[in-house]
Short mmCIF file of N, CA and C in Angstrom, two decimals:
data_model
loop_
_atom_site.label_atom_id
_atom_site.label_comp_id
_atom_site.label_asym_id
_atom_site.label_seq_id
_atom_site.Cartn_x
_atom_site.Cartn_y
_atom_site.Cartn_z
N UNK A 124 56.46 -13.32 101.20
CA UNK A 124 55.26 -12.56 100.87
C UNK A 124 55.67 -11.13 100.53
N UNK A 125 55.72 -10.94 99.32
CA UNK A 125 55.88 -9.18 98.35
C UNK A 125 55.57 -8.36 99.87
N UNK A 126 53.80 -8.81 99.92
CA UNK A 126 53.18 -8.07 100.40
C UNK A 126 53.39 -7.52 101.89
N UNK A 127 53.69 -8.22 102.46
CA UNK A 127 54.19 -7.81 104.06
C UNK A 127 55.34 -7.11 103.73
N UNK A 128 56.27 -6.63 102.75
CA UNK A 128 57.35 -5.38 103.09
C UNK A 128 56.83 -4.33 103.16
N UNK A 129 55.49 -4.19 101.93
CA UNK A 129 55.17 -3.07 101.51
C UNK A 129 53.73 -3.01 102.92
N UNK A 130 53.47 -3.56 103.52
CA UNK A 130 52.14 -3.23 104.78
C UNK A 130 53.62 -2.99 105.50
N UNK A 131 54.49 -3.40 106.10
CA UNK A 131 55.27 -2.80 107.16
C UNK A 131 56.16 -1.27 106.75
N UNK A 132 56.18 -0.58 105.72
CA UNK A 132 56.86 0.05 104.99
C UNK A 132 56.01 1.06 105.03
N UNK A 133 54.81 0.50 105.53
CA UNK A 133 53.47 1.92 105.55
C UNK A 133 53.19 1.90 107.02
N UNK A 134 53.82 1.44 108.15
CA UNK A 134 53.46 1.32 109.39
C UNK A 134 54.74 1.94 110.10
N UNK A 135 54.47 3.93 110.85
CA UNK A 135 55.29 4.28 111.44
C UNK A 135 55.83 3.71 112.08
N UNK A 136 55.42 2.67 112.84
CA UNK A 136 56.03 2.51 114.29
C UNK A 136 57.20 0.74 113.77
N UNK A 137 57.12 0.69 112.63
CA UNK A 137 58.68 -0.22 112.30
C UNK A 137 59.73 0.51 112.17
N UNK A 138 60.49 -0.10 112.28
CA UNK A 138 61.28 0.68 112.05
C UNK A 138 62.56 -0.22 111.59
N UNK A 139 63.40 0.44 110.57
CA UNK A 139 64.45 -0.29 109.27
C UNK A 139 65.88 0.24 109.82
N UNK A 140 66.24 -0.93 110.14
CA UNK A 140 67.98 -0.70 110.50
C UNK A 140 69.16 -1.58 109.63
N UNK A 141 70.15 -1.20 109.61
CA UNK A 141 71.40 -1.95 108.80
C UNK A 141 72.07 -2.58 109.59
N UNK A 142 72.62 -3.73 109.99
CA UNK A 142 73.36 -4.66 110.24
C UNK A 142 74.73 -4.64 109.34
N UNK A 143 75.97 -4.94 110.26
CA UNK A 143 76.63 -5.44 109.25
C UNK A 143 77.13 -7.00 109.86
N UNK A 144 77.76 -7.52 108.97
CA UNK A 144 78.22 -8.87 108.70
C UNK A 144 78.60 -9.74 110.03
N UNK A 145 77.94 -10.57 111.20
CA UNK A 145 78.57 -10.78 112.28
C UNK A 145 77.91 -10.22 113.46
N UNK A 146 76.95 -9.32 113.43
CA UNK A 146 76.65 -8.04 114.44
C UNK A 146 75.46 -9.18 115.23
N UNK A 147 75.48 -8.69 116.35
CA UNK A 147 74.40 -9.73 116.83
C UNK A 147 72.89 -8.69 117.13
N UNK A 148 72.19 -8.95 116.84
CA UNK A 148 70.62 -8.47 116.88
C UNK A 148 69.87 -8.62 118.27
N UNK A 149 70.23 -9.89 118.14
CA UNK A 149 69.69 -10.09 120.00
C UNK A 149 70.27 -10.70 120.66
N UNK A 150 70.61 -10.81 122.10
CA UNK A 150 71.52 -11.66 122.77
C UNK A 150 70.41 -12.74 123.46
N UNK A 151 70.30 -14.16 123.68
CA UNK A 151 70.37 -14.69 125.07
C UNK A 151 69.80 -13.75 126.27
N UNK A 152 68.96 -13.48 126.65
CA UNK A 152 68.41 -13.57 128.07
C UNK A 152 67.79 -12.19 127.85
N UNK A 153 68.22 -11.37 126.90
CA UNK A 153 67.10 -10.36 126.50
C UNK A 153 65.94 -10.51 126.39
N UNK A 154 65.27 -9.46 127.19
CA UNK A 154 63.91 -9.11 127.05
C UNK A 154 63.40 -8.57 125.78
N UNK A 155 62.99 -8.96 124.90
CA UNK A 155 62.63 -8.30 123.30
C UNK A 155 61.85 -9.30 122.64
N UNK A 156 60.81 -7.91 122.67
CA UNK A 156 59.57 -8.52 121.94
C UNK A 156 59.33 -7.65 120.47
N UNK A 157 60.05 -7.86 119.64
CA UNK A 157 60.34 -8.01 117.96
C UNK A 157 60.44 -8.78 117.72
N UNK A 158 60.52 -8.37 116.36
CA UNK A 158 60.51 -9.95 115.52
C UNK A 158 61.28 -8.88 114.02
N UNK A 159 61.80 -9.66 113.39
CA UNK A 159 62.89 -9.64 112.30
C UNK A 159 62.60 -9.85 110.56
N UNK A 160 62.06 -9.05 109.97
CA UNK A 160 61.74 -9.40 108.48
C UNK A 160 62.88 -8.60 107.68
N UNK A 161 63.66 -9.85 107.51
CA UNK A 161 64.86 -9.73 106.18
C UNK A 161 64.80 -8.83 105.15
N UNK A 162 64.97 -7.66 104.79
CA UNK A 162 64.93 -6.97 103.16
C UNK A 162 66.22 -7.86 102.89
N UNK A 163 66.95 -7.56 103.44
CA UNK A 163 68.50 -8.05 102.14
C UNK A 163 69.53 -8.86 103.47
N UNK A 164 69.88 -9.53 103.21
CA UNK A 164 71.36 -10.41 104.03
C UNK A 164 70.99 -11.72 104.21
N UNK A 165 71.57 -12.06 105.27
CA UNK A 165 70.82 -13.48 105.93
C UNK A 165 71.12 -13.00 107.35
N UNK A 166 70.29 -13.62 107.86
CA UNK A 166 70.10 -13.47 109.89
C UNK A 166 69.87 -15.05 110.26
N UNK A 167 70.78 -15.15 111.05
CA UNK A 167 69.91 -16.63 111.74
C UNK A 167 69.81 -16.28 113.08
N UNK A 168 68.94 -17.73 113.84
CA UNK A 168 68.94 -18.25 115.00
C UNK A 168 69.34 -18.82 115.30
N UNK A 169 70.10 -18.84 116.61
CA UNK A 169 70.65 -19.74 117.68
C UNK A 169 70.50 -19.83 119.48
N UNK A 170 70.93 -21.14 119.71
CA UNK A 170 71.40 -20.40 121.27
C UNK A 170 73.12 -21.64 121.30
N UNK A 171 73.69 -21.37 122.64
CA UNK A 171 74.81 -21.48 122.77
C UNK A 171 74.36 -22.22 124.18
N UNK A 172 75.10 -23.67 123.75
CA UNK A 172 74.47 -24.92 125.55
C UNK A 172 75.57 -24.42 126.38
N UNK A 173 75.31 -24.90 127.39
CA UNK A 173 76.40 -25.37 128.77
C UNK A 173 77.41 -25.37 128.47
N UNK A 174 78.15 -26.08 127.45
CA UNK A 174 79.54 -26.19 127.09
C UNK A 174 80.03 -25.39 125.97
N UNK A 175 79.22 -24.47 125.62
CA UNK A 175 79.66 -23.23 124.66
C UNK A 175 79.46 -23.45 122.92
N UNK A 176 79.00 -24.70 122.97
CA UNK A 176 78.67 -25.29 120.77
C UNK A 176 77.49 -24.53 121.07
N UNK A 177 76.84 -24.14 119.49
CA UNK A 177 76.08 -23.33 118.89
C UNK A 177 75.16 -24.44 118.12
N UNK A 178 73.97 -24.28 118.38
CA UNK A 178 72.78 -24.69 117.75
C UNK A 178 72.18 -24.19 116.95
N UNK A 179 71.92 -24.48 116.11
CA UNK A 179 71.39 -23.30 114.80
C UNK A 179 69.70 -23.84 115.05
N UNK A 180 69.30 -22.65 115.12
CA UNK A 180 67.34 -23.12 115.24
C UNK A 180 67.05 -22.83 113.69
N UNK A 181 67.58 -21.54 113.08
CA UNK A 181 67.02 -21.11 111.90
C UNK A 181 67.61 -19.98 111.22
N UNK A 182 67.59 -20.39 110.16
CA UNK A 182 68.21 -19.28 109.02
C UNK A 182 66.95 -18.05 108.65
N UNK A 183 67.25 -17.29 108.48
CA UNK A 183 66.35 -16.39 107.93
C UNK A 183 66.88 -15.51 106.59
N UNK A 184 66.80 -15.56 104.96
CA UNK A 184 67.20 -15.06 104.06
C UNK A 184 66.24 -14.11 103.34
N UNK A 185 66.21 -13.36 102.63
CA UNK A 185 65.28 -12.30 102.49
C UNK A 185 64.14 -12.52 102.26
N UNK A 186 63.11 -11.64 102.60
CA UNK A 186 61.52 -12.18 102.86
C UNK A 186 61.46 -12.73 104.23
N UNK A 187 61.69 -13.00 104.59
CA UNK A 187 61.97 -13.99 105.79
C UNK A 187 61.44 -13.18 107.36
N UNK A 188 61.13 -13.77 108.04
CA UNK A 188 60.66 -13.64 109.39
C UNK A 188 61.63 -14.18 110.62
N UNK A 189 62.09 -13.56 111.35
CA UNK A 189 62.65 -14.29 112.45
C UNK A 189 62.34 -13.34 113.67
N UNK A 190 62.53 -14.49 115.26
CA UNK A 190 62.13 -13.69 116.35
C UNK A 190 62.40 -15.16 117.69
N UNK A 191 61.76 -14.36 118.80
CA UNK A 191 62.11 -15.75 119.37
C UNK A 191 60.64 -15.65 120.09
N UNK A 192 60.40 -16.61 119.40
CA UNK A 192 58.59 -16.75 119.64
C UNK A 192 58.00 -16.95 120.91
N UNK A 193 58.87 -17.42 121.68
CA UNK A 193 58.85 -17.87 123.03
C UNK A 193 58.86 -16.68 123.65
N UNK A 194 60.00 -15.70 123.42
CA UNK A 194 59.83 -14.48 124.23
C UNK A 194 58.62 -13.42 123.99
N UNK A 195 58.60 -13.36 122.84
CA UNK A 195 57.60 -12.40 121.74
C UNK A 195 56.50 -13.19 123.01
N UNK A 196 55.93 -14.15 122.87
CA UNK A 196 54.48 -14.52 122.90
C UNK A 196 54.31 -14.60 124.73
N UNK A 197 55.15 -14.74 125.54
CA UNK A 197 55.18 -14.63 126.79
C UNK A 197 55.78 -13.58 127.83
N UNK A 198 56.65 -12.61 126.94
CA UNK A 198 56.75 -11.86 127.60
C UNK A 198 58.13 -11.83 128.59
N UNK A 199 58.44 -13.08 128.04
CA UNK A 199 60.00 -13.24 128.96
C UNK A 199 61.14 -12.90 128.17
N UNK A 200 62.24 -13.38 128.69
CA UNK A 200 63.54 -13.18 128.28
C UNK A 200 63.51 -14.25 127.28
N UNK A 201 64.43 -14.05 125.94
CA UNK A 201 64.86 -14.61 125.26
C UNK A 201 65.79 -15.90 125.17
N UNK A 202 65.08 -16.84 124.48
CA UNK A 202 66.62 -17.79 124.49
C UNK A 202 67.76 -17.78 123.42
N UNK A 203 67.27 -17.38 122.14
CA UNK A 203 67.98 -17.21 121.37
C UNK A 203 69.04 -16.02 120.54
N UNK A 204 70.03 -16.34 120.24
CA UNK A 204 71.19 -15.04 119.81
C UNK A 204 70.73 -15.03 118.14
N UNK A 205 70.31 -13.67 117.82
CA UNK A 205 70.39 -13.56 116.59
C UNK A 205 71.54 -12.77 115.72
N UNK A 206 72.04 -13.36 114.78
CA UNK A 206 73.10 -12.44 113.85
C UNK A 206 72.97 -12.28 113.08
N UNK A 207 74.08 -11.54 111.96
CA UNK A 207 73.92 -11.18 110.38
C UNK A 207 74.73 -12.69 110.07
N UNK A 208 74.49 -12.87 109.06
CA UNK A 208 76.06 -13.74 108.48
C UNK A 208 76.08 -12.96 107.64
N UNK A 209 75.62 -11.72 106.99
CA UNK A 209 75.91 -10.95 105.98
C UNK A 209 75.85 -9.90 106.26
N UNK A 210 75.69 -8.50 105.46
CA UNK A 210 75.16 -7.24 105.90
C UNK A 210 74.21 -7.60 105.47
N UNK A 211 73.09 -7.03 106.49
CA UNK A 211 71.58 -6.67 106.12
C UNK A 211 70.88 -6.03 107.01
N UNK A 212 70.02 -5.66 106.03
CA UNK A 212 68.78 -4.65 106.37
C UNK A 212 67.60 -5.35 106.49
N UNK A 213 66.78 -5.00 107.99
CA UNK A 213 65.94 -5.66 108.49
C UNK A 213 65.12 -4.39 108.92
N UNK A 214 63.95 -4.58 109.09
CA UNK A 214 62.48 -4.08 109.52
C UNK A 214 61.82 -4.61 110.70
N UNK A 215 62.07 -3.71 112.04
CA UNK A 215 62.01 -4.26 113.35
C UNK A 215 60.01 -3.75 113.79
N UNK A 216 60.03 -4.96 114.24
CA UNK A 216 58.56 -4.95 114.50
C UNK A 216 57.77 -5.58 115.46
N UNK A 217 56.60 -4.78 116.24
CA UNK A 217 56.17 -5.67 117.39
C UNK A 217 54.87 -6.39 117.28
N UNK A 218 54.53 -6.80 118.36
CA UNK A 218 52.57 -7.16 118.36
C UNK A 218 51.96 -6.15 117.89
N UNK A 219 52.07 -4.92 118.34
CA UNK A 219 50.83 -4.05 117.80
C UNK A 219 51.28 -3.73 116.13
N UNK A 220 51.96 -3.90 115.27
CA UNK A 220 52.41 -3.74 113.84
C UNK A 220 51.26 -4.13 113.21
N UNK A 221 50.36 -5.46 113.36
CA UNK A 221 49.16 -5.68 113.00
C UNK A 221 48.18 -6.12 113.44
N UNK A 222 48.01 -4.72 114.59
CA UNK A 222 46.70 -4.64 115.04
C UNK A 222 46.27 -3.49 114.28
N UNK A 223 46.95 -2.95 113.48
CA UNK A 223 46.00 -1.89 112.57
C UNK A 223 44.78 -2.02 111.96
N UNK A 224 43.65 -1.13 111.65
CA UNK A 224 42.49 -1.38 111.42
C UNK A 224 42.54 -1.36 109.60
N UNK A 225 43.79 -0.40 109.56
CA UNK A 225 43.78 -0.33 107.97
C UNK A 225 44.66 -1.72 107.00
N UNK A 226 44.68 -2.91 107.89
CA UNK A 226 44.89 -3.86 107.14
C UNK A 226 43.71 -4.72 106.34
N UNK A 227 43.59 -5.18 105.35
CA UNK A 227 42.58 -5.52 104.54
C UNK A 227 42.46 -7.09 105.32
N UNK A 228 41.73 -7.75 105.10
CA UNK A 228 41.23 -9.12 104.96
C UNK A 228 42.25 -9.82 104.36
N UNK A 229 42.45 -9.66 103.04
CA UNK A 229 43.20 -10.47 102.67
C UNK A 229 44.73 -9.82 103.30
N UNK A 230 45.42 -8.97 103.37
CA UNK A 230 46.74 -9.10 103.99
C UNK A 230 46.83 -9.43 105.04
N UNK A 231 45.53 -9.79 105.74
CA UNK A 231 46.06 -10.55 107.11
C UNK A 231 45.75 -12.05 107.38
N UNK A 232 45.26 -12.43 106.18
CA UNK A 232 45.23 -13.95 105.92
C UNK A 232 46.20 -14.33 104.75
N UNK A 233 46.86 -13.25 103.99
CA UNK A 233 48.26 -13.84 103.78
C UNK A 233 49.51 -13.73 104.64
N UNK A 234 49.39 -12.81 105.77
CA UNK A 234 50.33 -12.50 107.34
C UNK A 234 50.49 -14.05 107.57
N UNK A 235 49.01 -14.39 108.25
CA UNK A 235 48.56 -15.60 108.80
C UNK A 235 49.22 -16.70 107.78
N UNK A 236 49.10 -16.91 106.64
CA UNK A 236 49.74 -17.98 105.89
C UNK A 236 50.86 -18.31 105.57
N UNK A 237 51.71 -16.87 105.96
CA UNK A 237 53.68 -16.59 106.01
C UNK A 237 53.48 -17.66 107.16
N UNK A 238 53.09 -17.21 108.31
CA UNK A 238 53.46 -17.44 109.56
C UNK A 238 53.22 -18.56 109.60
N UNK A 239 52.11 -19.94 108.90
CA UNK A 239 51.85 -21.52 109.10
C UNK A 239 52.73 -21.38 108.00
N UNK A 240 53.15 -21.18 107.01
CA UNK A 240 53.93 -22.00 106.01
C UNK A 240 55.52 -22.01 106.74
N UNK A 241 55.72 -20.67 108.24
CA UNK A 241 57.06 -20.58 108.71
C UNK A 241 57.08 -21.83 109.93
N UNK A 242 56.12 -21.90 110.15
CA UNK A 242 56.15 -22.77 111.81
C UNK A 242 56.02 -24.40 111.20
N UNK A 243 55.28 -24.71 109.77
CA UNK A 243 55.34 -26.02 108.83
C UNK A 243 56.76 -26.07 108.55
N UNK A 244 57.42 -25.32 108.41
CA UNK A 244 58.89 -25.78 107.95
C UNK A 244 59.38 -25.92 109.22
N UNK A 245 59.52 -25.04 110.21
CA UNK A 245 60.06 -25.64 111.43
C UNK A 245 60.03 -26.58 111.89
N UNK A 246 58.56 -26.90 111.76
CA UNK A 246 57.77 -28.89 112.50
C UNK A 246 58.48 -29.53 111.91
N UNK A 247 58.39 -29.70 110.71
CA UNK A 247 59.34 -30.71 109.40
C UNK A 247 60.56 -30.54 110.12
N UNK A 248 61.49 -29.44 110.08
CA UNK A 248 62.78 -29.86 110.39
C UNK A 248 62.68 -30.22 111.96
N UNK A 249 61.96 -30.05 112.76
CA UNK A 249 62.01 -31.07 114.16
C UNK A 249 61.89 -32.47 113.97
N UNK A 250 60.71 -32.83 112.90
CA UNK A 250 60.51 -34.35 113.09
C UNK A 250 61.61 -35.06 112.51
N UNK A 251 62.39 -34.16 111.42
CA UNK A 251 63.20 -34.80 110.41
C UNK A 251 64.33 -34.94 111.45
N UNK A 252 64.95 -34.15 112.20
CA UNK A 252 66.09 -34.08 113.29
C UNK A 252 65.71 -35.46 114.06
N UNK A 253 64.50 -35.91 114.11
CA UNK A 253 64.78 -36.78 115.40
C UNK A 253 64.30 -38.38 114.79
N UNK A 254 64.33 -38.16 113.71
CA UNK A 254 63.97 -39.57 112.66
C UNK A 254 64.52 -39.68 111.39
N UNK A 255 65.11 -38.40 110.97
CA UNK A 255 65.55 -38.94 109.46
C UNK A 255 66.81 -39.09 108.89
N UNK A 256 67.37 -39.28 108.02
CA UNK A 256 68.86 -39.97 108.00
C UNK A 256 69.31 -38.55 107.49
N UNK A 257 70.62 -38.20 108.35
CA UNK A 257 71.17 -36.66 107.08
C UNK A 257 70.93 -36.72 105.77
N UNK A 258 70.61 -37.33 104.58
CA UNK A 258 71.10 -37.37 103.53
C UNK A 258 69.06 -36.91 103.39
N UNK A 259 68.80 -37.18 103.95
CA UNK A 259 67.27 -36.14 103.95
C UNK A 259 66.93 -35.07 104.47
N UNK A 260 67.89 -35.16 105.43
CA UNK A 260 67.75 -33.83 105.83
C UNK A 260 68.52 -33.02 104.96
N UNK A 261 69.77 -33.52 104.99
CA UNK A 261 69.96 -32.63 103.81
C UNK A 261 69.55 -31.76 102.37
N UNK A 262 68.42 -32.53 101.88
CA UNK A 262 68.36 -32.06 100.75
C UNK A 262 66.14 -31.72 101.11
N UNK A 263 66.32 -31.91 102.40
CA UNK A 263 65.07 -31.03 102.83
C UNK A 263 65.36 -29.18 103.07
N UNK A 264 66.55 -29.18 103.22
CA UNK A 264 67.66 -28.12 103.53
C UNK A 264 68.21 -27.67 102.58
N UNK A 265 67.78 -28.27 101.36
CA UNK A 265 68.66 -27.66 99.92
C UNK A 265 66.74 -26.91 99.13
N UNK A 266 65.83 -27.87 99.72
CA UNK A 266 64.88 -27.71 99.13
C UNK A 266 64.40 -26.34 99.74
N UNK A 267 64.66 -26.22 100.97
CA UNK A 267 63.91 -25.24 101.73
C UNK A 267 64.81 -23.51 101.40
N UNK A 268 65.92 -23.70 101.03
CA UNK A 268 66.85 -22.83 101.58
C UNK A 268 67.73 -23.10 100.27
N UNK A 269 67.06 -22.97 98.99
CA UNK A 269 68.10 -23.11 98.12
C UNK A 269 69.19 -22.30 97.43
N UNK A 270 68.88 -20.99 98.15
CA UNK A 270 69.89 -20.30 97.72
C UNK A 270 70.96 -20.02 98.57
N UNK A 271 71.00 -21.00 99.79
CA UNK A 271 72.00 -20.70 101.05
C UNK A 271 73.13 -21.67 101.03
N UNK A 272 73.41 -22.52 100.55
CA UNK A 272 74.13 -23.39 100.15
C UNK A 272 76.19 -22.47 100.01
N UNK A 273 75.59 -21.98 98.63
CA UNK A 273 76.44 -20.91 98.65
C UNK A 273 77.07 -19.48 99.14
N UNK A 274 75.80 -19.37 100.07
CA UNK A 274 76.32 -18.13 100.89
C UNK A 274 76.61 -17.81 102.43
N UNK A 275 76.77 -19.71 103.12
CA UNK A 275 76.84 -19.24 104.54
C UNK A 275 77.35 -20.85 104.43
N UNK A 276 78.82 -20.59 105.17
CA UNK A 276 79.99 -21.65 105.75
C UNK A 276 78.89 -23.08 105.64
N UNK A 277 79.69 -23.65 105.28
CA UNK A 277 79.65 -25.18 105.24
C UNK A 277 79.30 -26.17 106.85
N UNK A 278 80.05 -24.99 107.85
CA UNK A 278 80.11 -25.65 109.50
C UNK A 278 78.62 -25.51 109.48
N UNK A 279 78.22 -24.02 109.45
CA UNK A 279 76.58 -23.95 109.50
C UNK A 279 75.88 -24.32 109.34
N UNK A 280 75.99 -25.08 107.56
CA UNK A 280 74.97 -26.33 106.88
C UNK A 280 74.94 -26.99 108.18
N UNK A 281 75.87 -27.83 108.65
CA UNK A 281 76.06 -29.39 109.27
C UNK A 281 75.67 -28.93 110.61
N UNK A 282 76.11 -27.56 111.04
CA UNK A 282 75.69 -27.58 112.47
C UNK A 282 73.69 -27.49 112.28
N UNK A 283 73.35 -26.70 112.05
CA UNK A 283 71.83 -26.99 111.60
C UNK A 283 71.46 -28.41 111.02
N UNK A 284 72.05 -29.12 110.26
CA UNK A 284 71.28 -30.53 110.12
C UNK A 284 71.67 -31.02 111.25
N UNK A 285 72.65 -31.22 112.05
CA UNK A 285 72.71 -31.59 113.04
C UNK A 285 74.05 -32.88 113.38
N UNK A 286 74.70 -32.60 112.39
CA UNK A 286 75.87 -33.35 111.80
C UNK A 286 77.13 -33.18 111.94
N UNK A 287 78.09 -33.48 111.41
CA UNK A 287 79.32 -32.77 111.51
C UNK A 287 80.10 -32.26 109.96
N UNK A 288 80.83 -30.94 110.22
CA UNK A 288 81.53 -30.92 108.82
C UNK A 288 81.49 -31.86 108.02
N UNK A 289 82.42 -32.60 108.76
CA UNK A 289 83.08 -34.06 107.66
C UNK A 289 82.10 -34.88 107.40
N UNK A 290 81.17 -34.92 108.40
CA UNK A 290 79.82 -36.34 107.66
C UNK A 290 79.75 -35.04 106.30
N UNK A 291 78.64 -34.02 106.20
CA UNK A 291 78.69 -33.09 105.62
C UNK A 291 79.10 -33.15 104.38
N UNK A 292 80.54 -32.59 104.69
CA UNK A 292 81.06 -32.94 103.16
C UNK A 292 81.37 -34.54 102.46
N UNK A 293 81.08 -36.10 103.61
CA UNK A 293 81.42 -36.99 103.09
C UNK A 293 79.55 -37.22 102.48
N UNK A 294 78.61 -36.63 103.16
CA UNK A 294 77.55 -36.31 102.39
C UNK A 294 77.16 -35.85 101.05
N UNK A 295 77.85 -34.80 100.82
CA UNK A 295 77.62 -33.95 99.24
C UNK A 295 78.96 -34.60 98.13
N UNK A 296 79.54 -35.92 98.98
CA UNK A 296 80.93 -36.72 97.78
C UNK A 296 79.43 -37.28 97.52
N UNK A 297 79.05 -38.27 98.05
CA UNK A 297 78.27 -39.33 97.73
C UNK A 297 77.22 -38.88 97.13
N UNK A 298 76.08 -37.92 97.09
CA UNK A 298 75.23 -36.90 96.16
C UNK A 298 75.79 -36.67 95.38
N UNK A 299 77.26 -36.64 95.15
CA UNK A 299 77.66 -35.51 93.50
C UNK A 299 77.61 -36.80 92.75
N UNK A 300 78.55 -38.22 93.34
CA UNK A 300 78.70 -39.60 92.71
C UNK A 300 77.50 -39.70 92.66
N UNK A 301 76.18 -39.68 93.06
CA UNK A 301 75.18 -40.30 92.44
C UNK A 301 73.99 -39.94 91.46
N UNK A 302 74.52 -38.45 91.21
CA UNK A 302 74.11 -37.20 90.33
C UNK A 302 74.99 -37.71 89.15
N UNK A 303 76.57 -38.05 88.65
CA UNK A 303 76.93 -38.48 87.86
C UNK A 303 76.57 -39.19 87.03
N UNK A 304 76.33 -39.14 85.44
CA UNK A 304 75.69 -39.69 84.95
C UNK A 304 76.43 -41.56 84.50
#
């Protein structure tokens, strides 16, 4: 949404910081109630289990929204680690960002429509994780996120579908052979 850079860009109390490449944004068990809108890089989500592998919850690439909704909305500690995989510049923001009175009607029913078209892609990739064959998820993941392919490690793809490297890349042999004319 254009429009949510330019309503947060007019709201003192955000505030715009630079990241560089790797930097982590939030840790695990932090208390932080922000939330994360992308100008330029990529940021994802994760957390890190019992035995130390990394779960990818969500990518975030510019335009983009990220946070850990769980903490934001209750008030607790965080579960998830956020990072750059790139440099970028993000616009840090809380609950009260739009409780302003000078938001119109319509920018807060296109707010409201970022936010179901962000939590609809999430549902999808839950139901798809626990019913659908990689080779759909995969290219639910090419559909959603098509310009990330090329700009964030290959482990990442597979760890987010939920796969491994090698299925992964024995995934995108068998897509290129069947793209061949």
């Amino acid at each position: 949404m254009e429009n949510l850079a330019s309503i947060l860009e007019n709201n003192s109390s955000v505030k715009n910081k630079s990241y560089r490449k790797g930097e982590i944004i939030q840790h695990s068990g932090e208390l932080n109630a922000h939330r994360y809108y992308v100008k330029k890089g990529i940021v994802r989500s994760y957390i890190i289990d019992s035995k130390g592998k990394e779960h990818i919850f969500s990518f975030a690439p510019e335009g983009w929204i990220v946070g850990d909704i769980e903490s934001l909305e209750y008030d607790k500690p965080g579960q998830l680690f956020i990072d750059c995989l790139e440099d970028a510049e993000v616009m840090i923001f809380d609950q009260d960002s739009f409780s302003i009175t000078s938001l119109s009607n319509q920018e807060i029913t296109e707010y409201t429509h970022l936010l179901y078209r962000r939590m609809g892609i999430l549902q999808r990739r839950v139901l798809m994780l626990m019913s659908a064959p990689a080779i759909d998820r995969y290219q639910y993941f090419l559909k959603t996120y098509p310009e990330l392919p090329n700009r964030i490690p290959q482990r990442m793809i597979a760890a987010f579908l939920g796969i491994t490297p090698q299925a992964l890349s024995t995934l995108r042999s068998k897509m290129t052979f069947l793209e061949w004319p």
